[in-house]
Short mmCIF file of C-alpha atoms in Angstrom, two decimals:
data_model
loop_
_atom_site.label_atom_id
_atom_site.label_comp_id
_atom_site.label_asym_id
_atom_site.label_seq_id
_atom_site.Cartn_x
_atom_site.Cartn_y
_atom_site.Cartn_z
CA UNK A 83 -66.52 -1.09 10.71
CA UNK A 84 -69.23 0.79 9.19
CA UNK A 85 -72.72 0.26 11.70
CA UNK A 86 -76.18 0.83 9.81
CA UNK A 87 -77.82 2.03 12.86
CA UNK A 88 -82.24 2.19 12.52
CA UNK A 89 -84.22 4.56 15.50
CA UNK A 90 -87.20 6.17 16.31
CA UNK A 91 -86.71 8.84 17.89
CA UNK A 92 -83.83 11.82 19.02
CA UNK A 93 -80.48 12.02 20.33
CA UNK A 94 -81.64 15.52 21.74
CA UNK A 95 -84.49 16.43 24.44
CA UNK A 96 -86.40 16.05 21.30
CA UNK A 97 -90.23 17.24 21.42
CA UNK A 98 -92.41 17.03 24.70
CA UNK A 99 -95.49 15.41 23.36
CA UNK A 100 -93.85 11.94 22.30
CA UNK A 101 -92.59 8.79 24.10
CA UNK A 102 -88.91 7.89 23.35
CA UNK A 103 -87.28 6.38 26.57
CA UNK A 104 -84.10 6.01 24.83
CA UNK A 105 -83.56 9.79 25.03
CA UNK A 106 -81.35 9.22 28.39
CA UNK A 107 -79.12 6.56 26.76
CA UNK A 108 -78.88 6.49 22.94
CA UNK A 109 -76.74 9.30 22.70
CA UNK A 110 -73.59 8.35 24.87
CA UNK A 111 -74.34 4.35 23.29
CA UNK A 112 -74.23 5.84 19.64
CA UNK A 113 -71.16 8.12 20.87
CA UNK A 114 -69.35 5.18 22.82
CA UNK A 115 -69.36 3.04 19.58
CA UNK A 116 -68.30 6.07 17.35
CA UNK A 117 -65.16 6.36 20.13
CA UNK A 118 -64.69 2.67 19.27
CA UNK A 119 -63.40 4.00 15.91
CA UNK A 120 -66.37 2.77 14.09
CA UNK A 121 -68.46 4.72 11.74
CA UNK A 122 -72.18 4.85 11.86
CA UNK A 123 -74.60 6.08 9.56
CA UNK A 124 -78.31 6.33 10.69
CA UNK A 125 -81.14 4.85 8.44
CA UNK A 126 -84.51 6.69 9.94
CA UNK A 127 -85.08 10.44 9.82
CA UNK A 128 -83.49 12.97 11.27
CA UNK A 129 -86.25 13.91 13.95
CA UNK A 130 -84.08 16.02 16.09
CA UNK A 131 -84.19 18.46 13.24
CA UNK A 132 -87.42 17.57 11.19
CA UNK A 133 -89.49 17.82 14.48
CA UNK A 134 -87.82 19.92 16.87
CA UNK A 135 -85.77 22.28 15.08
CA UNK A 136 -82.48 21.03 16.74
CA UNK A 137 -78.96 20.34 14.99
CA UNK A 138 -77.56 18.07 17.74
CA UNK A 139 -77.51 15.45 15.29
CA UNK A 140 -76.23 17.48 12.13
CA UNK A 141 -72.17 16.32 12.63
CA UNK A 142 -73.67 12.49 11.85
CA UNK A 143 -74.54 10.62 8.73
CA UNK A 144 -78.14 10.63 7.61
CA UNK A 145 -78.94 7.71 4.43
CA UNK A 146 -82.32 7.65 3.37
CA UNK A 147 -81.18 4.85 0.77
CA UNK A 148 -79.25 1.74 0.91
CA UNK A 149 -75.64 2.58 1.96
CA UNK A 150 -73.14 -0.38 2.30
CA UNK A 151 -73.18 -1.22 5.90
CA UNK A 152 -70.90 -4.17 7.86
CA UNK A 153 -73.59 -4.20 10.26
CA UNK A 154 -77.46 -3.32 11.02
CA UNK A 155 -78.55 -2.79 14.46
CA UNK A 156 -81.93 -2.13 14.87
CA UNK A 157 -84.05 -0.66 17.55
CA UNK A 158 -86.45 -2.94 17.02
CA UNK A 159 -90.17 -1.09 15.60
CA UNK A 160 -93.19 -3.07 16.10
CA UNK A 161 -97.20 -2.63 14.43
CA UNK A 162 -98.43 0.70 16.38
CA UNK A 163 -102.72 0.61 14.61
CA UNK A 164 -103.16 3.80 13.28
CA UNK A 165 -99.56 5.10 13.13
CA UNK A 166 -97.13 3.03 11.03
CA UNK A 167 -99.78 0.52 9.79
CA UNK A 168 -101.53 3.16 7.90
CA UNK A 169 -100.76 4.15 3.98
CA UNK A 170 -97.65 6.54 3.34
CA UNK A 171 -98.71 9.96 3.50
CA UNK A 172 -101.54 9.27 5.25
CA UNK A 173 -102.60 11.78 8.35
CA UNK A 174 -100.61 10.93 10.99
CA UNK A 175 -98.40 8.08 9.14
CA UNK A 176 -95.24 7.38 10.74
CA UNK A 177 -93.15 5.14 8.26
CA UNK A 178 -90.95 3.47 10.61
CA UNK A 179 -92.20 0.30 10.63
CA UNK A 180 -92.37 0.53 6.34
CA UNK A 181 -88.70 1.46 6.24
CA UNK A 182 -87.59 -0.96 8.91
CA UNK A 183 -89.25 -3.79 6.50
CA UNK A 184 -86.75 -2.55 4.12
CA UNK A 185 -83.82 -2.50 5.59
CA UNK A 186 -84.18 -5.90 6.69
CA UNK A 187 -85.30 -7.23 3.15
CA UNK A 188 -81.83 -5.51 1.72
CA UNK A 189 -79.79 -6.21 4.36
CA UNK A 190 -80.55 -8.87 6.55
CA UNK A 191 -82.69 -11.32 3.77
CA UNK A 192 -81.10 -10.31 0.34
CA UNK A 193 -76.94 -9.45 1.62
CA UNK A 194 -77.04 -11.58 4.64
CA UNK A 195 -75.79 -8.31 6.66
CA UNK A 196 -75.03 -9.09 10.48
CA UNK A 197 -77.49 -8.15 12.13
CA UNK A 198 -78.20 -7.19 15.74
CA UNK A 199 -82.23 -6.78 16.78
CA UNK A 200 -82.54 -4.92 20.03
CA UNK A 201 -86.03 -5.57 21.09
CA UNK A 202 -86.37 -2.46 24.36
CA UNK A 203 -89.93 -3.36 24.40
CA UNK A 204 -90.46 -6.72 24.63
CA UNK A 205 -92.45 -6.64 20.94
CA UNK A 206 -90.53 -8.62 18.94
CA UNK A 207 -92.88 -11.83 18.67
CA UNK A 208 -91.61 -14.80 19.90
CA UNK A 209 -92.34 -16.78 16.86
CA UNK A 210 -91.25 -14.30 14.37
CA UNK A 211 -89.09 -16.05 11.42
CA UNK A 212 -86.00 -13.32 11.95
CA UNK A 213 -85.33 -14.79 14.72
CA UNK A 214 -83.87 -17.92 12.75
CA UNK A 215 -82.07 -16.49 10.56
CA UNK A 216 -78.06 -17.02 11.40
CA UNK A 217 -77.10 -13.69 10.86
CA UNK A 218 -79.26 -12.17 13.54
CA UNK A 219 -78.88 -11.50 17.17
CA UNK A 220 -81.68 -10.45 18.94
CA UNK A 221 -80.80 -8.74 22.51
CA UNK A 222 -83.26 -7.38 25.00
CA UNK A 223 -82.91 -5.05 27.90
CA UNK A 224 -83.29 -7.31 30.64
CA UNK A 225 -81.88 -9.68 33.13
CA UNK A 226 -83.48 -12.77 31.98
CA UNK A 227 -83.50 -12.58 28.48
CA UNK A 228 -85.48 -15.09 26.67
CA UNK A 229 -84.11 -18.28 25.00
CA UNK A 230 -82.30 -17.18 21.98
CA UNK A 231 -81.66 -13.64 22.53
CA UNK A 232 -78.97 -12.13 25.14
CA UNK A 233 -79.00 -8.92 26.84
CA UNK A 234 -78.19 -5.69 26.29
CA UNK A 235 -79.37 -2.90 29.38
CA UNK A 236 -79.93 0.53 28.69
CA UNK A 237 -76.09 2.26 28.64
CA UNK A 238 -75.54 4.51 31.47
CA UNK A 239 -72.73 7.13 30.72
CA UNK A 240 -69.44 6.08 32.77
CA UNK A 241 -69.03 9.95 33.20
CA UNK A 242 -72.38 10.41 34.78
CA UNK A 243 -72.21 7.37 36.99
CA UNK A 244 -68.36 7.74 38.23
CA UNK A 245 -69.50 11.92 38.74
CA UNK A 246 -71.97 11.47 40.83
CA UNK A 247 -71.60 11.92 44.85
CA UNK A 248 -73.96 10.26 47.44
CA UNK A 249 -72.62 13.08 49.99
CA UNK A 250 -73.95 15.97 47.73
CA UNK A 251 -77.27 14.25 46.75
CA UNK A 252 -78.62 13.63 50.10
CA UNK A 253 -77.71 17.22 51.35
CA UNK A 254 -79.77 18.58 48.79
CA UNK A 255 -82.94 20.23 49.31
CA UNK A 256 -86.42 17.97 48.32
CA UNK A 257 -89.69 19.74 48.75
CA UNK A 258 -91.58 17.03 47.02
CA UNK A 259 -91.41 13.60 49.11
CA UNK A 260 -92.99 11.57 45.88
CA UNK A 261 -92.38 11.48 41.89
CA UNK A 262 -93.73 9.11 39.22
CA UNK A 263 -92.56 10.38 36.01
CA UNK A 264 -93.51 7.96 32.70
CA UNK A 265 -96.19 7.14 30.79
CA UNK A 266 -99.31 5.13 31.96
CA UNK A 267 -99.40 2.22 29.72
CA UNK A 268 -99.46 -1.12 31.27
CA UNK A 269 -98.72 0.50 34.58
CA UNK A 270 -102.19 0.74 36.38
CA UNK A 271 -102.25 -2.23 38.60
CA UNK A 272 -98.82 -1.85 39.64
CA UNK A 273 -99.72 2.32 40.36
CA UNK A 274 -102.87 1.61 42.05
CA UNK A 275 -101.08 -0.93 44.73
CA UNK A 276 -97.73 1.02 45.20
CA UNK A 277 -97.90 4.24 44.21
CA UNK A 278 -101.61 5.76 44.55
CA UNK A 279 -102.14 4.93 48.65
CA UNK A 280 -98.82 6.75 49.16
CA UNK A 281 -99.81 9.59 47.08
CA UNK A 282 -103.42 10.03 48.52
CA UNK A 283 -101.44 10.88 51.88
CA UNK A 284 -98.20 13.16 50.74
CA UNK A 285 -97.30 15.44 48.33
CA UNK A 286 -96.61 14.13 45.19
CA UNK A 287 -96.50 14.82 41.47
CA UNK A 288 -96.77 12.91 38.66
CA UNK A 289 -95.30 13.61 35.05
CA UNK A 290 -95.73 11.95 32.19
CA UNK A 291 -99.21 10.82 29.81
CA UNK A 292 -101.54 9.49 32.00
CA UNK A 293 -105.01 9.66 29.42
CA UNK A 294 -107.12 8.05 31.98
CA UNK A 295 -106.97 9.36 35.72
CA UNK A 296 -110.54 9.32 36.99
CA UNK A 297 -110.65 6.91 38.84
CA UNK A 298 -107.68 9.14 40.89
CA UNK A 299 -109.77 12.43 40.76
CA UNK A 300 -107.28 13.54 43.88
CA UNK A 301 -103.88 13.03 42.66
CA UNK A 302 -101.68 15.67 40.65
CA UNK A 303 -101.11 14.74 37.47
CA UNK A 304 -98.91 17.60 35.76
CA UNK A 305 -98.70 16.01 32.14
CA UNK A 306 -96.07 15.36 29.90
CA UNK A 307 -92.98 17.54 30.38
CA UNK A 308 -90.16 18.30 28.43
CA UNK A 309 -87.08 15.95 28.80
CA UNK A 310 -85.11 18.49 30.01
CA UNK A 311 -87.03 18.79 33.07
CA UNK A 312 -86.79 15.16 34.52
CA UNK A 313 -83.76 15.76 36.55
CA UNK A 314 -84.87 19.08 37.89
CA UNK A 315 -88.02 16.94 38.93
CA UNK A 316 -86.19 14.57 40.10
CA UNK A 317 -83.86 16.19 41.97
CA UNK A 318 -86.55 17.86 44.07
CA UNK A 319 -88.45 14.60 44.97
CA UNK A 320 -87.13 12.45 47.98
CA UNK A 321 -88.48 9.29 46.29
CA UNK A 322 -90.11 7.23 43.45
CA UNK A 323 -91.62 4.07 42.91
CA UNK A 324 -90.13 2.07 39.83
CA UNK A 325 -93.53 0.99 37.96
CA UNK A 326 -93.40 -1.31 35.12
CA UNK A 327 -95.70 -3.62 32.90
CA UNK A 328 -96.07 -6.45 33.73
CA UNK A 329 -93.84 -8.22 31.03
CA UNK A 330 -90.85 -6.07 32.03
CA UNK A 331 -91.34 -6.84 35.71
CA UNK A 332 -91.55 -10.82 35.12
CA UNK A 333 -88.21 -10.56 32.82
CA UNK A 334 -86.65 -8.31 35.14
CA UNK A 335 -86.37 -5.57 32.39
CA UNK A 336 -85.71 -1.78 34.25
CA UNK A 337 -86.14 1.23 32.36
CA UNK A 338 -84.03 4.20 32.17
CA UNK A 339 -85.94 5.56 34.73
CA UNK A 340 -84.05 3.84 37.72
CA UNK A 341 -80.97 6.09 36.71
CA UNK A 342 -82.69 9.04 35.90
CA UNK A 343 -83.90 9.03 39.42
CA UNK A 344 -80.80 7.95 41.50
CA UNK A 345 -78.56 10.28 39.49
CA UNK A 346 -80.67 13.03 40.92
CA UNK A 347 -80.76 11.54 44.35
CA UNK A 348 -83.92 10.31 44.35
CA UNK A 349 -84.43 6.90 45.76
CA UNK A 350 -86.13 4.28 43.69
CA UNK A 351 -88.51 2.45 45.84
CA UNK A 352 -89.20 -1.17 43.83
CA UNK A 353 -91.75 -3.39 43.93
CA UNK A 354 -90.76 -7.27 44.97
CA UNK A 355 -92.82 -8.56 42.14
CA UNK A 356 -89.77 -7.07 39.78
CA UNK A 357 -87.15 -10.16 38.86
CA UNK A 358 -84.50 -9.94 40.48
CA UNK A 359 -85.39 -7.26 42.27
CA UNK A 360 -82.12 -7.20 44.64
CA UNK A 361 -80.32 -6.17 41.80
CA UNK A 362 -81.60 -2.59 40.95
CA UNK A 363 -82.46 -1.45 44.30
CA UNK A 364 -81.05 -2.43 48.31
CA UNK A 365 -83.70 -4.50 50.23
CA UNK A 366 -84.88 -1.47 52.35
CA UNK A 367 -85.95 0.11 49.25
CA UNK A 368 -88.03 -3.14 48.32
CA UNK A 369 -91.66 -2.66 48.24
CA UNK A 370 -94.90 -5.12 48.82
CA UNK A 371 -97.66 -2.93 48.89
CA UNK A 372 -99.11 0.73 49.31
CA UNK A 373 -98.69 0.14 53.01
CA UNK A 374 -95.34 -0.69 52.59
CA UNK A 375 -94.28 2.35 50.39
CA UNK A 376 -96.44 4.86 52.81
CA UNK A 377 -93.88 3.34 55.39
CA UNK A 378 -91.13 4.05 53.34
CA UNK A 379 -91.62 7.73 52.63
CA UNK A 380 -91.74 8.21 56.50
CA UNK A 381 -88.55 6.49 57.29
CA UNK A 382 -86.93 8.20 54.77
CA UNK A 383 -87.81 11.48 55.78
CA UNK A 384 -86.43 11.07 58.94
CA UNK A 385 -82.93 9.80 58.10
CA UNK A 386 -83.00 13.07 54.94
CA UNK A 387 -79.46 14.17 54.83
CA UNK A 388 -77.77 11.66 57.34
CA UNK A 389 -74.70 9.12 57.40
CA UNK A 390 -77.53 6.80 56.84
CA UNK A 391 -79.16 8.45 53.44
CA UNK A 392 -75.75 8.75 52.11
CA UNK A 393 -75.34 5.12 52.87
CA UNK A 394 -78.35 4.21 50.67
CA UNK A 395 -77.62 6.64 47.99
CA UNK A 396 -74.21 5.12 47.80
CA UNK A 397 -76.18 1.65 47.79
CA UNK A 398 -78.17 2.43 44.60
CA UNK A 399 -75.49 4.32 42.96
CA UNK A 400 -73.48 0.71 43.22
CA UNK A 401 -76.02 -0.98 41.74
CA UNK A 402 -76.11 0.94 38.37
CA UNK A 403 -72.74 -0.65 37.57
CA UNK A 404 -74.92 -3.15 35.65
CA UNK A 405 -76.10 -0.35 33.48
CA UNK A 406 -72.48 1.17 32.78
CA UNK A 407 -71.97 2.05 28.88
CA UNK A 408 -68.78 0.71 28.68
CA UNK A 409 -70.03 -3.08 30.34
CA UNK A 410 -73.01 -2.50 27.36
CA UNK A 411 -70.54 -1.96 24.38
CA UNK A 412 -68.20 -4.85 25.63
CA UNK A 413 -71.80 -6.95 25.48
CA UNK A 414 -72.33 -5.77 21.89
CA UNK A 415 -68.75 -6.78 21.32
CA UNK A 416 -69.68 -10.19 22.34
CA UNK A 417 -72.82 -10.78 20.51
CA UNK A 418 -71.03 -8.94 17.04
CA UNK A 419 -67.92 -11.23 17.42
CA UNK A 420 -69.70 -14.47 16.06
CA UNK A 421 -71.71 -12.91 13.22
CA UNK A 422 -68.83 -10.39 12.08
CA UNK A 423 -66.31 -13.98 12.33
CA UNK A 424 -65.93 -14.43 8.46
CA UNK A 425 -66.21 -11.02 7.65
CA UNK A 426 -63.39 -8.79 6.86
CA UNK A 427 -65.09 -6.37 10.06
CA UNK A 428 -64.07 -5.42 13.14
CA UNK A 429 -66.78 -5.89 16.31
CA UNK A 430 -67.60 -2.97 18.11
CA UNK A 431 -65.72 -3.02 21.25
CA UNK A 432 -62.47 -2.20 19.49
CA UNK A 433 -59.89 -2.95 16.96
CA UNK A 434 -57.72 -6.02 18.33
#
């Protein structure tokens, strides 16, 4: 079938100075349905070229119109003040949001297209009258979705995840015993209790845009950096702490960040106060406080490179299996089966 697919964002490293999480994962998701033998034909800009000059993204369909789609799947744009609520053409206008609102007039309201609303961020309102509508699944990236919608996780590449070697990653060298690498929004009360006591006493970095750090006037704060760089960082840094807002913690919602890390050996300490908790991480990675992650770091140093560290890189390594790409596209096919019923379409997962 013939996917309308709506992003924000790159299938490339992209540009450093902009947040788009989905950089680890939307290109083997996009490329997993394409090996489906489905066709997909993207309905935002080309930013990979527009912005940063690259032509990953050149060999796919571009449509700044109205093409006949089977299916739109969106990745779902919310109000950003000052960005996409501002006037076309406008300094620094981004017209997501604007073309978004049309494809779901065309498609969605006016041709009753099947729809599928993946909502990363948690910004889809809860109230908001698409959500009614029979042709629509909404899916979120969590473990406890809310009522109504179902899950979809971020797609881990089966090639990455079966590749990878706990033996190899805990022999390798780590100069830097602490990461945090991500932005700073919603995260303060979660960095200040596990992150920032453990930092104040270790070496540490910390990558990503953090536009308000005085009130940590010690701790190393590198920037932004490109996207290229996360697994180098990574793969020097012993540990990490998985910080996340509060309304991804409570829905037990784990960003791309958990696989970024343990793909480069780095273990993900995680906070208890994260749903379901148990699930990303092994309980000896499972934080309570600053004290706790302080602890941590110095246990961890002493079992570096030992049957032990293997052990608990093999541990983590286990528990992306709920991220796996291929589990993600057999969930699409699930949640496409119903809506594409009474069409003359095939789902996603495959041709029967």
């Amino acid at each position: 079938m013939k996917i309308g697919y709506s992003f924000w964002g790159f299938l490339g490293p992209g540009i450093t100075d902009t947040p788009d999480g989905g950089r680890s994962h939307r290109r083997p998701f996009i490329d997993g349905i394409i090996a489906a033998d489905h066709e997909v034909v993207f309905l935002q800009p080309n930013r990979d070229l527009t912005e940063a000059g690259d032509h990953i993204a050149d060999s796919h369909l571009f449509d700044a119109g109205l093409p006949p789609v089977d299916v739109l799947f969106l990745e779902w744009r919310w109000p950003i003040s000052g960005r996409n609520t501002t006037i076309c053409g406008s300094p620094g206008h981004t017209c997501d949001l604007h073309r978004q609102n049309r494809l779901l007039y065309h498609y969605t309201h006016r041709a009753h297209t099947p729809t599928v609303i993946w909502d990363k961020d948690r910004q889809l309102p809860a109230h908001h009258p698409v959500r009614q509508r029979p042709n629509v699944v909404v899916c979120e990236a969590t473990l406890t979705p809310r009522r109504g919608t179902v899950p979809l996780l971020f797609p881990l590449d089966d090639v990455l995840l079966d590749a990878a070697d706990p033996v190899k990653l805990a022999q390798r060298e780590r100069p830097n015993p602490l990461c945090y690498i991500g932005n700073q929004h919603g995260r303060n009360a979660a960095f200040d209790r596990y992150f920032a006591p453990a930092a104040a006493r270790t070496r540490h970095l910390i990558a990503g845009k953090w536009t308000h750090t005085s009130r940590w006037p010690n701790l190393n704060f590198i920037g932004r950096v490109p996207f290229t760089e996360v697994a180098s960082l990574y793969g020097q840094s012993l540990a990490t702490v998985l910080l996340l807002p509060d309304r991804y913690a409570a829905a037990g919602q784990m960003t791309q960040r958990i696989f970024e890390a343990v793909l480069a050996g780095c273990l993900p300490l995680a906070p208890a106060t994260i749903n379901r908790v148990h699930m990303f991480v092994p309980p000896q990675l499972i934080v309570n406080s600053g004290g706790d992650t302080i602890r941590s770091l110095h246990w961890l140093d002493n079992i570096r490179g030992s049957h032990e560290h293997v052990n608990l890189l093999a541990a983590c390594l286990e528990r992306l299996e709920l991220f796996r790409l291929s589990r993600q596209l057999q969930n699409l096919n699930e949640m496409l089966a119903p809506l594409t019923a009474n069409r003359d379409v095939q789902p996603a997962g495959g041709r029967s």
